[in-house]
Amino acid sequence: MRIIKLEEKTKKNILEDLLKRSPNSYGEFESRVTDIVNNVKAKGDEALFEYTEKFDGVKICADCIKVTEEEVKEAYEEVSEELLGIIRKALKNIESYHAKQRQQSWFDATPIGTILGQKVTPLEKVGVYVPGGKAVYPSSVLMNIMPAKVAGVDRIIMTTPPGKDGKVCATTLVAATEAGATEVYKVGGAQAVAALAYGTESIPKVDKIVGPGNIYVALAKKAVYGHVSIDSIAGPSEILVIADETANPRFVAADLLSQAEHDEMASAILITTSQELAEKVSEEADKFTAELSRKEIIQKSLDNYGYILVADTMEEAIAAANDIASEHLEIQTKDPYNVMTKIRNAGAIFIGEYSSEPLGDYFAGPNHVLPTNGTAKFFSPLSVDDFIKKSSIISYSKEALEPIHQDIIKFAEAEQLTAHANSIKVRFED
């Protein structure tokens, strides 16, 4: 891995490089995605079936687009008891963590007859998109469905591309069933997002769409936003490690590569105050890369977006980390909790040398759907909050309104909204 002195110009150049990976930078795909979305909106199932045959090489129809109970049963027979047990353990941790995020409705009343409050209501229907293709991510299935389940969503509708055999990957299907998906449909890509957003003869329209996907999926979510809600437009994976001379170089290198293997656009950055550690991590990263199964992807990721930055002080390292606002941030320093208190911008923070990033991906419980491309400056991880909506509650008696009604009238008249003023006046006519 390349080792660079951390300077203001260096940081600026890296930030510019990282932002190039954003889905917002892929305008040439937008017209294709728009055509797909509009076609599905207009033609429904007909367009959905055509695109599935064109892009996935699978013929589907109204009778076979939805996963059946028999297919779920077959999936359970294919998944080992060991893996099923691990999925259930992870699911328990994820459910327990998200249960603490639940919000309750609240109401405040006064003796003079006012009631103010907030009513919390789960969304009625949510769509969960799950990628297919070369990789299978049952962990993402759990992370996207469980918070919706905890929130109390009535229908959790999952879509995922079918394999060449016309079936959904067994592990994905088992994970969806365990997490609480209401129904699963065999369709992927931008066409699946459009179907969830507008509804077709087979797939119901939802209120919100969550879940990761390729550039077509990301741009389709962007295109339908406003008609439905979405979680975010996710970019490639990122990890940033802050480390000092006390860090274990093998641990740091291994953790950097855990994200670099996702794809060639993934970013892996170490910021350290130790030149010696920088050199050792670079050596270890080279050794690991040569041995790992996805070494070609890892190498391209490191060549494109991998950096080891050497800072003069820990304060400089922390400032740079806050500017980059990484999806995953590991702190491997002598006093990691002190460093953690100074971090403003990160999707998930991993503290200490035994809190490696995959712990969060699979098992610990916090959600692994995290803000990318610097959006951790203003976005949060996927949570129960993403699957609820809030309504304000206002109730006043005549006795409560009377002392303030002239104030409201004057405020409305100051804005020249006489109908507003009149709706208060009429309640106090002789």
Short mmCIF file of C-alpha atoms in Angstrom, two decimals:
data_model
loop_
_atom_site.label_atom_id
_atom_site.label_comp_id
_atom_site.label_asym_id
_atom_site.label_seq_id
_atom_site.Cartn_x
_atom_site.Cartn_y
_atom_site.Cartn_z
CA MET A 1 0.00 0.00 0.00
CA ARG A 2 1.16 3.51 -0.74
CA ILE A 3 2.41 5.57 2.22
CA ILE A 4 1.82 9.34 2.07
CA LYS A 5 2.51 12.20 4.47
CA LEU A 6 -0.77 13.66 5.68
CA GLU A 7 -0.99 17.27 4.54
CA GLU A 8 -3.90 19.55 3.66
CA LYS A 9 -3.31 19.13 -0.09
CA THR A 10 -3.07 15.34 0.30
CA LYS A 11 -6.34 15.21 2.21
CA LYS A 12 -8.10 17.40 -0.36
CA ASN A 13 -6.95 15.18 -3.24
CA ILE A 14 -8.09 12.02 -1.44
CA LEU A 15 -11.49 13.50 -0.68
CA GLU A 16 -11.93 14.43 -4.34
CA ASP A 17 -10.98 10.89 -5.39
CA LEU A 18 -13.38 9.30 -2.93
CA LEU A 19 -16.29 11.48 -4.01
CA LYS A 20 -15.82 10.31 -7.61
CA ARG A 21 -17.18 6.94 -6.49
CA SER A 22 -20.58 8.39 -5.59
CA PRO A 23 -23.59 7.14 -7.62
CA ASN A 24 -24.27 10.82 -8.32
CA SER A 25 -21.16 10.79 -10.53
CA TYR A 26 -22.54 8.21 -12.96
CA GLY A 27 -24.81 10.37 -15.06
CA GLU A 28 -24.35 8.28 -18.20
CA PHE A 29 -26.44 5.50 -16.62
CA GLU A 30 -29.32 7.74 -15.58
CA SER A 31 -31.13 7.80 -18.94
CA ARG A 32 -31.10 3.99 -19.11
CA VAL A 33 -32.45 3.73 -15.59
CA THR A 34 -35.11 6.37 -16.28
CA ASP A 35 -36.30 4.37 -19.32
CA ILE A 36 -36.57 1.20 -17.22
CA VAL A 37 -38.42 2.94 -14.40
CA ASN A 38 -40.88 4.66 -16.76
CA ASN A 39 -41.51 1.44 -18.70
CA VAL A 40 -42.32 -0.52 -15.54
CA LYS A 41 -44.54 2.32 -14.34
CA ALA A 42 -46.46 2.25 -17.62
CA LYS A 43 -46.57 -1.47 -18.42
CA GLY A 44 -46.30 -3.14 -15.00
CA ASP A 45 -45.74 -6.89 -15.05
CA GLU A 46 -45.20 -6.98 -18.81
CA ALA A 47 -42.09 -4.79 -18.55
CA LEU A 48 -40.98 -6.59 -15.39
CA PHE A 49 -41.00 -9.99 -17.10
CA GLU A 50 -39.24 -8.63 -20.21
CA TYR A 51 -36.39 -7.06 -18.21
CA THR A 52 -35.93 -10.17 -16.07
CA GLU A 53 -35.50 -12.29 -19.17
CA LYS A 54 -33.21 -9.71 -20.77
CA PHE A 55 -30.93 -9.00 -17.80
CA ASP A 56 -31.11 -12.19 -15.73
CA GLY A 57 -31.77 -14.73 -18.47
CA VAL A 58 -34.81 -16.08 -16.62
CA LYS A 59 -38.43 -16.30 -17.76
CA ILE A 60 -40.88 -15.42 -15.01
CA CYS A 61 -44.63 -14.96 -15.05
CA ALA A 62 -47.44 -13.92 -12.74
CA ASP A 63 -47.75 -17.49 -11.47
CA CYS A 64 -44.07 -17.92 -10.55
CA ILE A 65 -42.77 -14.45 -9.65
CA LYS A 66 -43.63 -14.88 -5.97
CA VAL A 67 -41.66 -17.35 -3.84
CA THR A 68 -43.88 -20.21 -2.67
CA GLU A 69 -43.98 -22.04 0.65
CA GLU A 70 -42.61 -25.09 -1.13
CA GLU A 71 -39.59 -23.10 -2.33
CA VAL A 72 -39.00 -21.86 1.23
CA LYS A 73 -39.14 -25.45 2.48
CA GLU A 74 -36.60 -26.53 -0.17
CA ALA A 75 -34.30 -23.66 0.85
CA TYR A 76 -34.28 -24.83 4.48
CA GLU A 77 -33.28 -28.32 3.30
CA GLU A 78 -30.28 -26.83 1.45
CA VAL A 79 -28.95 -24.71 4.32
CA SER A 80 -26.90 -26.53 6.94
CA GLU A 81 -28.05 -26.68 10.56
CA GLU A 82 -24.77 -25.02 11.55
CA LEU A 83 -25.33 -21.99 9.32
CA LEU A 84 -28.99 -21.78 10.33
CA GLY A 85 -27.90 -21.69 13.97
CA ILE A 86 -25.43 -18.88 13.25
CA ILE A 87 -28.10 -16.88 11.40
CA ARG A 88 -30.42 -17.25 14.39
CA LYS A 89 -27.72 -16.15 16.85
CA ALA A 90 -26.93 -13.07 14.76
CA LEU A 91 -30.63 -12.31 14.36
CA LYS A 92 -31.13 -12.40 18.12
CA ASN A 93 -28.34 -9.83 18.60
CA ILE A 94 -29.70 -7.62 15.82
CA GLU A 95 -33.24 -7.76 17.24
CA SER A 96 -32.06 -7.03 20.79
CA TYR A 97 -30.04 -3.99 19.67
CA HIS A 98 -32.82 -2.52 17.53
CA ALA A 99 -35.49 -3.13 20.18
CA LYS A 100 -33.77 -0.43 22.26
CA GLN A 101 -34.45 2.06 19.44
CA ARG A 102 -38.24 1.78 19.65
CA GLN A 103 -40.06 5.06 20.19
CA GLN A 104 -43.40 5.47 21.93
CA SER A 105 -46.18 7.96 21.30
CA TRP A 106 -46.41 10.65 23.97
CA PHE A 107 -49.00 13.19 25.13
CA ASP A 108 -48.84 16.14 27.53
CA ALA A 109 -52.08 17.51 28.99
CA THR A 110 -52.73 20.62 31.09
CA PRO A 111 -55.61 21.43 33.49
CA ILE A 112 -56.90 24.18 31.17
CA GLY A 113 -57.67 21.70 28.42
CA THR A 114 -54.66 21.46 26.10
CA ILE A 115 -53.24 18.23 24.81
CA LEU A 116 -50.04 18.22 22.80
CA GLY A 117 -48.24 15.10 21.70
CA GLN A 118 -46.63 12.92 19.09
CA LYS A 119 -48.17 9.80 17.61
CA VAL A 120 -45.64 7.21 16.37
CA THR A 121 -46.93 4.93 13.61
CA PRO A 122 -45.06 2.16 11.78
CA LEU A 123 -45.01 2.33 7.98
CA GLU A 124 -47.60 0.04 6.41
CA LYS A 125 -45.59 -1.49 3.55
CA VAL A 126 -41.81 -1.52 3.06
CA GLY A 127 -39.78 -2.91 0.16
CA VAL A 128 -36.41 -4.53 0.84
CA TYR A 129 -34.07 -4.90 -2.12
CA VAL A 130 -31.47 -7.68 -1.85
CA PRO A 131 -28.71 -8.03 -4.48
CA GLY A 132 -28.17 -11.30 -6.33
CA GLY A 133 -25.58 -12.15 -8.94
CA LYS A 134 -22.09 -13.29 -7.99
CA ALA A 135 -22.30 -12.58 -4.26
CA VAL A 136 -24.82 -13.65 -1.63
CA TYR A 137 -25.33 -11.47 1.45
CA PRO A 138 -27.71 -13.04 3.98
CA SER A 139 -26.32 -10.64 6.59
CA SER A 140 -27.77 -7.71 4.61
CA VAL A 141 -31.12 -9.48 4.52
CA LEU A 142 -31.16 -9.61 8.34
CA MET A 143 -29.97 -6.02 8.72
CA ASN A 144 -32.64 -4.58 6.40
CA ILE A 145 -35.61 -6.64 7.51
CA MET A 146 -35.19 -6.84 11.29
CA PRO A 147 -35.44 -3.08 12.08
CA ALA A 148 -38.64 -2.97 10.01
CA LYS A 149 -39.96 -5.96 11.93
CA VAL A 150 -39.07 -4.38 15.27
CA ALA A 151 -40.73 -1.12 14.20
CA GLY A 152 -43.99 -3.01 13.55
CA VAL A 153 -44.23 -2.68 9.75
CA ASP A 154 -47.29 -4.64 8.52
CA ARG A 155 -45.86 -5.95 5.22
CA ILE A 156 -42.17 -6.42 4.48
CA ILE A 157 -41.85 -7.16 0.77
CA MET A 158 -38.48 -8.40 -0.46
CA THR A 159 -37.27 -8.50 -4.06
CA THR A 160 -34.11 -10.19 -5.28
CA PRO A 161 -32.88 -11.35 -8.71
CA PRO A 162 -33.46 -15.04 -9.46
CA GLY A 163 -30.60 -17.36 -10.34
CA LYS A 164 -30.36 -19.02 -13.74
CA ASP A 165 -32.54 -21.81 -12.36
CA GLY A 166 -35.31 -19.32 -11.66
CA LYS A 167 -34.94 -19.68 -7.90
CA VAL A 168 -33.80 -17.42 -5.07
CA CYS A 169 -30.52 -18.39 -3.37
CA ALA A 170 -31.36 -20.75 -0.49
CA THR A 171 -29.32 -18.82 2.10
CA THR A 172 -30.97 -15.53 1.14
CA LEU A 173 -34.43 -17.08 1.32
CA VAL A 174 -33.82 -18.69 4.71
CA ALA A 175 -32.43 -15.43 6.11
CA ALA A 176 -35.49 -13.54 4.82
CA THR A 177 -37.87 -16.06 6.38
CA GLU A 178 -36.05 -16.04 9.72
CA ALA A 179 -35.98 -12.23 9.82
CA GLY A 180 -39.69 -11.92 9.07
CA ALA A 181 -40.20 -11.04 5.39
CA THR A 182 -43.89 -11.17 4.54
CA GLU A 183 -43.36 -12.09 0.89
CA VAL A 184 -40.45 -12.48 -1.55
CA TYR A 185 -40.47 -11.77 -5.30
CA LYS A 186 -37.97 -13.00 -7.89
CA VAL A 187 -37.02 -9.77 -9.59
CA GLY A 188 -34.01 -7.49 -9.37
CA GLY A 189 -32.33 -4.42 -10.79
CA ALA A 190 -33.87 -1.03 -11.51
CA GLN A 191 -37.04 -2.82 -12.62
CA ALA A 192 -37.57 -4.21 -9.10
CA VAL A 193 -37.18 -0.76 -7.55
CA ALA A 194 -39.70 0.66 -10.03
CA ALA A 195 -42.16 -2.17 -9.27
CA LEU A 196 -41.92 -1.47 -5.53
CA ALA A 197 -42.29 2.27 -6.07
CA TYR A 198 -45.30 2.21 -8.42
CA GLY A 199 -46.76 -1.26 -8.03
CA THR A 200 -47.56 -3.79 -10.76
CA GLU A 201 -50.20 -6.48 -11.16
CA SER A 202 -48.02 -8.84 -9.10
CA ILE A 203 -45.99 -6.60 -6.78
CA PRO A 204 -47.69 -4.15 -4.40
CA LYS A 205 -46.63 -0.52 -4.14
CA VAL A 206 -44.71 0.20 -0.93
CA ASP A 207 -44.15 3.31 1.19
CA LYS A 208 -40.37 3.00 1.47
CA ILE A 209 -37.56 1.10 -0.27
CA VAL A 210 -34.38 0.05 1.54
CA GLY A 211 -31.41 -2.12 0.69
CA PRO A 212 -28.16 -1.99 -1.30
CA GLY A 213 -27.59 -2.72 -4.97
CA ASN A 214 -25.50 -1.91 -8.04
CA ILE A 215 -25.40 1.44 -9.81
CA TYR A 216 -28.70 0.75 -11.60
CA VAL A 217 -30.43 0.02 -8.31
CA ALA A 218 -28.91 3.11 -6.67
CA LEU A 219 -29.99 5.38 -9.52
CA ALA A 220 -33.45 3.83 -9.63
CA LYS A 221 -33.90 4.57 -5.92
CA LYS A 222 -32.80 8.13 -6.62
CA ALA A 223 -35.32 8.36 -9.49
CA VAL A 224 -38.32 7.21 -7.43
CA TYR A 225 -37.45 9.19 -4.30
CA GLY A 226 -40.29 11.54 -3.47
CA HIS A 227 -42.89 9.16 -4.82
CA VAL A 228 -41.75 6.77 -2.10
CA SER A 229 -39.18 7.17 0.64
CA ILE A 230 -35.77 5.48 0.46
CA ASP A 231 -33.06 4.76 3.00
CA SER A 232 -30.10 6.24 1.10
CA ILE A 233 -28.17 6.01 -2.15
CA ALA A 234 -25.30 3.80 -1.11
CA GLY A 235 -21.81 4.05 -2.54
CA PRO A 236 -18.93 1.54 -2.38
CA SER A 237 -17.67 0.19 0.96
CA GLU A 238 -15.20 2.16 3.07
CA ILE A 239 -12.99 1.59 6.08
CA LEU A 240 -10.72 4.04 7.88
CA VAL A 241 -8.43 2.97 10.71
CA ILE A 242 -6.87 5.41 13.18
CA ALA A 243 -3.82 3.78 14.80
CA ASP A 244 -0.74 4.71 16.78
CA GLU A 245 2.50 2.88 17.54
CA THR A 246 0.70 0.47 19.91
CA ALA A 247 -1.43 -1.08 17.16
CA ASN A 248 -0.85 -4.59 15.82
CA PRO A 249 0.12 -4.19 12.13
CA ARG A 250 -1.32 -7.60 11.16
CA PHE A 251 -4.68 -6.71 12.69
CA VAL A 252 -4.74 -3.34 10.94
CA ALA A 253 -3.77 -4.78 7.56
CA ALA A 254 -6.33 -7.58 7.82
CA ASP A 255 -9.08 -5.11 8.68
CA LEU A 256 -8.23 -2.81 5.77
CA LEU A 257 -8.45 -5.72 3.34
CA SER A 258 -11.79 -6.85 4.78
CA GLN A 259 -13.37 -3.90 2.95
CA ALA A 260 -11.05 -3.78 -0.04
CA GLU A 261 -12.33 -7.21 -1.10
CA HIS A 262 -15.88 -5.92 -1.63
CA ASP A 263 -15.14 -4.37 -5.00
CA GLU A 264 -12.59 -2.40 -6.97
CA MET A 265 -14.21 0.89 -5.90
CA ALA A 266 -13.95 0.14 -2.17
CA SER A 267 -11.80 2.43 -0.04
CA ALA A 268 -9.34 1.34 2.67
CA ILE A 269 -7.42 4.05 4.56
CA LEU A 270 -5.07 3.97 7.53
CA ILE A 271 -4.18 7.19 9.34
CA THR A 272 -1.34 6.72 11.81
CA THR A 273 1.11 8.77 13.83
CA SER A 274 3.79 6.06 13.42
CA GLN A 275 5.97 5.78 10.31
CA GLU A 276 7.13 2.37 11.55
CA LEU A 277 3.56 1.09 11.82
CA ALA A 278 2.78 2.47 8.37
CA GLU A 279 5.60 0.46 6.82
CA LYS A 280 4.70 -2.73 8.70
CA VAL A 281 1.02 -2.47 7.73
CA SER A 282 1.98 -2.00 4.09
CA GLU A 283 4.12 -5.14 4.23
CA GLU A 284 1.42 -7.19 5.94
CA ALA A 285 -1.20 -5.98 3.47
CA ASP A 286 0.96 -7.16 0.57
CA LYS A 287 1.42 -10.58 2.19
CA PHE A 288 -2.28 -11.04 2.90
CA THR A 289 -3.30 -9.88 -0.58
CA ALA A 290 -1.10 -12.51 -2.22
CA GLU A 291 -2.84 -15.27 -0.24
CA LEU A 292 -6.50 -14.20 -0.33
CA SER A 293 -9.08 -15.55 -2.80
CA ARG A 294 -10.21 -12.13 -4.05
CA LYS A 295 -6.68 -10.78 -4.48
CA GLU A 296 -7.33 -9.21 -7.89
CA ILE A 297 -10.22 -7.15 -6.54
CA ILE A 298 -8.29 -6.26 -3.38
CA GLN A 299 -5.25 -5.11 -5.34
CA LYS A 300 -7.28 -2.88 -7.66
CA SER A 301 -9.14 -1.40 -4.69
CA LEU A 302 -5.86 -0.61 -2.92
CA ASP A 303 -4.30 0.79 -6.10
CA ASN A 304 -7.30 3.06 -6.68
CA TYR A 305 -8.49 4.04 -3.22
CA GLY A 306 -6.09 2.58 -0.66
CA TYR A 307 -3.90 4.93 1.41
CA ILE A 308 -1.67 4.91 4.44
CA LEU A 309 -1.44 8.46 5.73
CA VAL A 310 1.21 9.43 8.27
CA ALA A 311 0.16 12.29 10.55
CA ASP A 312 2.36 14.37 12.86
CA THR A 313 -0.15 14.29 15.72
CA MET A 314 -3.23 12.35 16.78
CA GLU A 315 -5.22 15.59 16.57
CA GLU A 316 -4.33 15.80 12.84
CA ALA A 317 -5.34 12.17 12.36
CA ILE A 318 -8.70 12.75 14.05
CA ALA A 319 -9.36 15.92 12.04
CA ALA A 320 -8.68 14.05 8.79
CA ALA A 321 -10.96 11.19 9.85
CA ASN A 322 -13.76 13.66 10.53
CA ASP A 323 -13.27 15.25 7.10
CA ILE A 324 -13.36 11.87 5.34
CA ALA A 325 -16.41 10.73 7.38
CA SER A 326 -15.92 7.05 6.63
CA GLU A 327 -18.60 4.36 6.62
CA HIS A 328 -16.57 2.21 9.06
CA LEU A 329 -14.05 3.73 11.48
CA GLU A 330 -11.75 1.60 13.62
CA ILE A 331 -9.73 3.07 16.49
CA GLN A 332 -6.67 1.07 17.46
CA THR A 333 -4.72 3.37 19.78
CA LYS A 334 -3.40 3.39 23.33
CA ASP A 335 -6.49 5.29 24.53
CA PRO A 336 -9.24 4.51 21.98
CA TYR A 337 -12.11 5.82 24.09
CA ASN A 338 -10.52 9.24 24.32
CA VAL A 339 -10.14 9.29 20.52
CA MET A 340 -13.75 8.15 20.12
CA THR A 341 -15.07 11.19 22.01
CA LYS A 342 -13.47 13.44 19.38
CA ILE A 343 -15.02 11.66 16.38
CA ARG A 344 -17.93 13.59 14.89
CA ASN A 345 -18.38 11.85 11.56
CA ALA A 346 -18.50 8.07 11.07
CA GLY A 347 -21.14 5.50 10.20
CA ALA A 348 -20.01 2.94 12.78
CA ILE A 349 -17.13 3.25 15.25
CA PHE A 350 -15.18 0.13 16.28
CA ILE A 351 -13.16 0.62 19.48
CA GLY A 352 -10.12 -1.47 20.35
CA GLU A 353 -8.04 -4.06 18.52
CA TYR A 354 -10.55 -6.90 18.95
CA SER A 355 -13.49 -4.95 17.55
CA SER A 356 -12.80 -5.63 13.89
CA GLU A 357 -15.19 -4.45 11.19
CA PRO A 358 -16.65 -7.90 10.30
CA LEU A 359 -17.92 -8.14 13.90
CA GLY A 360 -20.32 -5.35 13.00
CA ASP A 361 -21.09 -6.76 9.56
CA TYR A 362 -22.35 -10.06 10.86
CA PHE A 363 -22.93 -10.47 14.53
CA ALA A 364 -22.71 -7.71 17.14
CA GLY A 365 -26.19 -6.28 16.54
CA PRO A 366 -25.83 -2.65 15.34
CA ASN A 367 -26.93 -2.18 11.75
CA HIS A 368 -24.35 -2.55 9.01
CA VAL A 369 -26.32 -0.42 6.54
CA LEU A 370 -24.27 2.75 6.94
CA PRO A 371 -23.76 6.14 5.27
CA THR A 372 -21.01 6.26 2.62
CA ASN A 373 -19.21 8.85 0.48
CA GLY A 374 -18.90 11.38 3.29
CA THR A 375 -22.62 11.33 4.08
CA ALA A 376 -21.84 10.24 7.65
CA LYS A 377 -21.57 13.99 8.24
CA PHE A 378 -25.38 14.14 8.14
CA PHE A 379 -26.80 10.60 7.80
CA SER A 380 -27.10 7.78 10.34
CA PRO A 381 -27.11 3.97 10.17
CA LEU A 382 -30.34 2.23 9.18
CA SER A 383 -32.52 1.92 12.28
CA VAL A 384 -36.04 1.46 13.60
CA ASP A 385 -36.49 5.22 13.03
CA ASP A 386 -36.38 4.56 9.27
CA PHE A 387 -39.56 2.49 9.49
CA ILE A 388 -41.82 4.79 11.50
CA LYS A 389 -43.46 8.14 10.93
CA LYS A 390 -44.59 10.72 13.47
CA SER A 391 -47.78 12.77 13.61
CA SER A 392 -48.17 15.84 15.79
CA ILE A 393 -51.20 15.87 18.11
CA ILE A 394 -52.91 19.18 19.01
CA SER A 395 -56.09 19.56 21.06
CA TYR A 396 -57.32 22.81 22.70
CA SER A 397 -60.53 23.47 24.61
CA LYS A 398 -62.36 26.78 24.20
CA GLU A 399 -61.07 27.82 27.62
CA ALA A 400 -57.48 27.14 26.54
CA LEU A 401 -57.83 28.92 23.19
CA GLU A 402 -59.60 32.04 24.46
CA PRO A 403 -56.62 33.76 26.19
CA ILE A 404 -54.41 33.45 23.11
CA HIS A 405 -56.86 33.74 20.24
CA GLN A 406 -56.16 37.44 19.60
CA ASP A 407 -52.41 36.69 19.37
CA ILE A 408 -53.08 34.14 16.65
CA ILE A 409 -55.38 36.51 14.77
CA LYS A 410 -52.77 39.28 14.80
CA PHE A 411 -50.03 36.87 13.70
CA ALA A 412 -52.17 35.70 10.75
CA GLU A 413 -53.06 39.28 9.78
CA ALA A 414 -49.37 40.21 9.87
CA GLU A 415 -48.88 37.59 7.18
CA GLN A 416 -51.97 38.90 5.32
CA LEU A 417 -53.68 35.52 5.67
CA THR A 418 -57.14 36.73 6.58
CA ALA A 419 -58.80 33.34 6.20
CA HIS A 420 -56.42 32.00 8.83
CA ALA A 421 -57.40 34.85 11.13
CA ASN A 422 -61.09 34.32 10.41
CA SER A 423 -61.01 30.64 11.38
CA ILE A 424 -60.01 31.76 14.89
CA LYS A 425 -62.35 34.80 15.00
CA VAL A 426 -65.51 32.82 14.26
CA ARG A 427 -65.03 30.76 17.41
CA PHE A 428 -65.38 33.85 19.59
CA GLU A 429 -68.24 35.69 17.87
CA ASP A 430 -71.07 37.00 20.03
#
